[in-house]
Amino acid sequence: MTFHTILPLEIVLDGIDDPKRMRRTVEIRTGGMLLEVEPVGDGCGRIVRLLDCPLDAYLDPALNPGNLIRMQP
């Protein structure tokens, strides 16, 4: 993969080896879709990305990355 940027390499790779900065995510299946979600507490999670879903799901504002959803146990 080629990555083109005007940023210095030190900024791009800053913290790449720091495990504390790595997000802890889980994959959940809801409504027939597979989502990568970052748990935030109280049974809620923040959507990181859609992994396996129909194409029209990308147009649903409720499934935008960063939105909170209820995580089923």
CSV table of C-alpha atoms in Angstrom, one decimal, residues 5 27 37 61 70:
chain,number,residue,atom,x,y,z
A,5,THR,CA,0.8,12.8,2.7
A,27,GLU,CA,-17.5,-6.9,16.2
A,37,VAL,CA,-17.9,-0.9,17.6
A,61,PRO,CA,-27.4,8.5,9.0
A,70,ARG,CA,-27.2,0.0,21.8
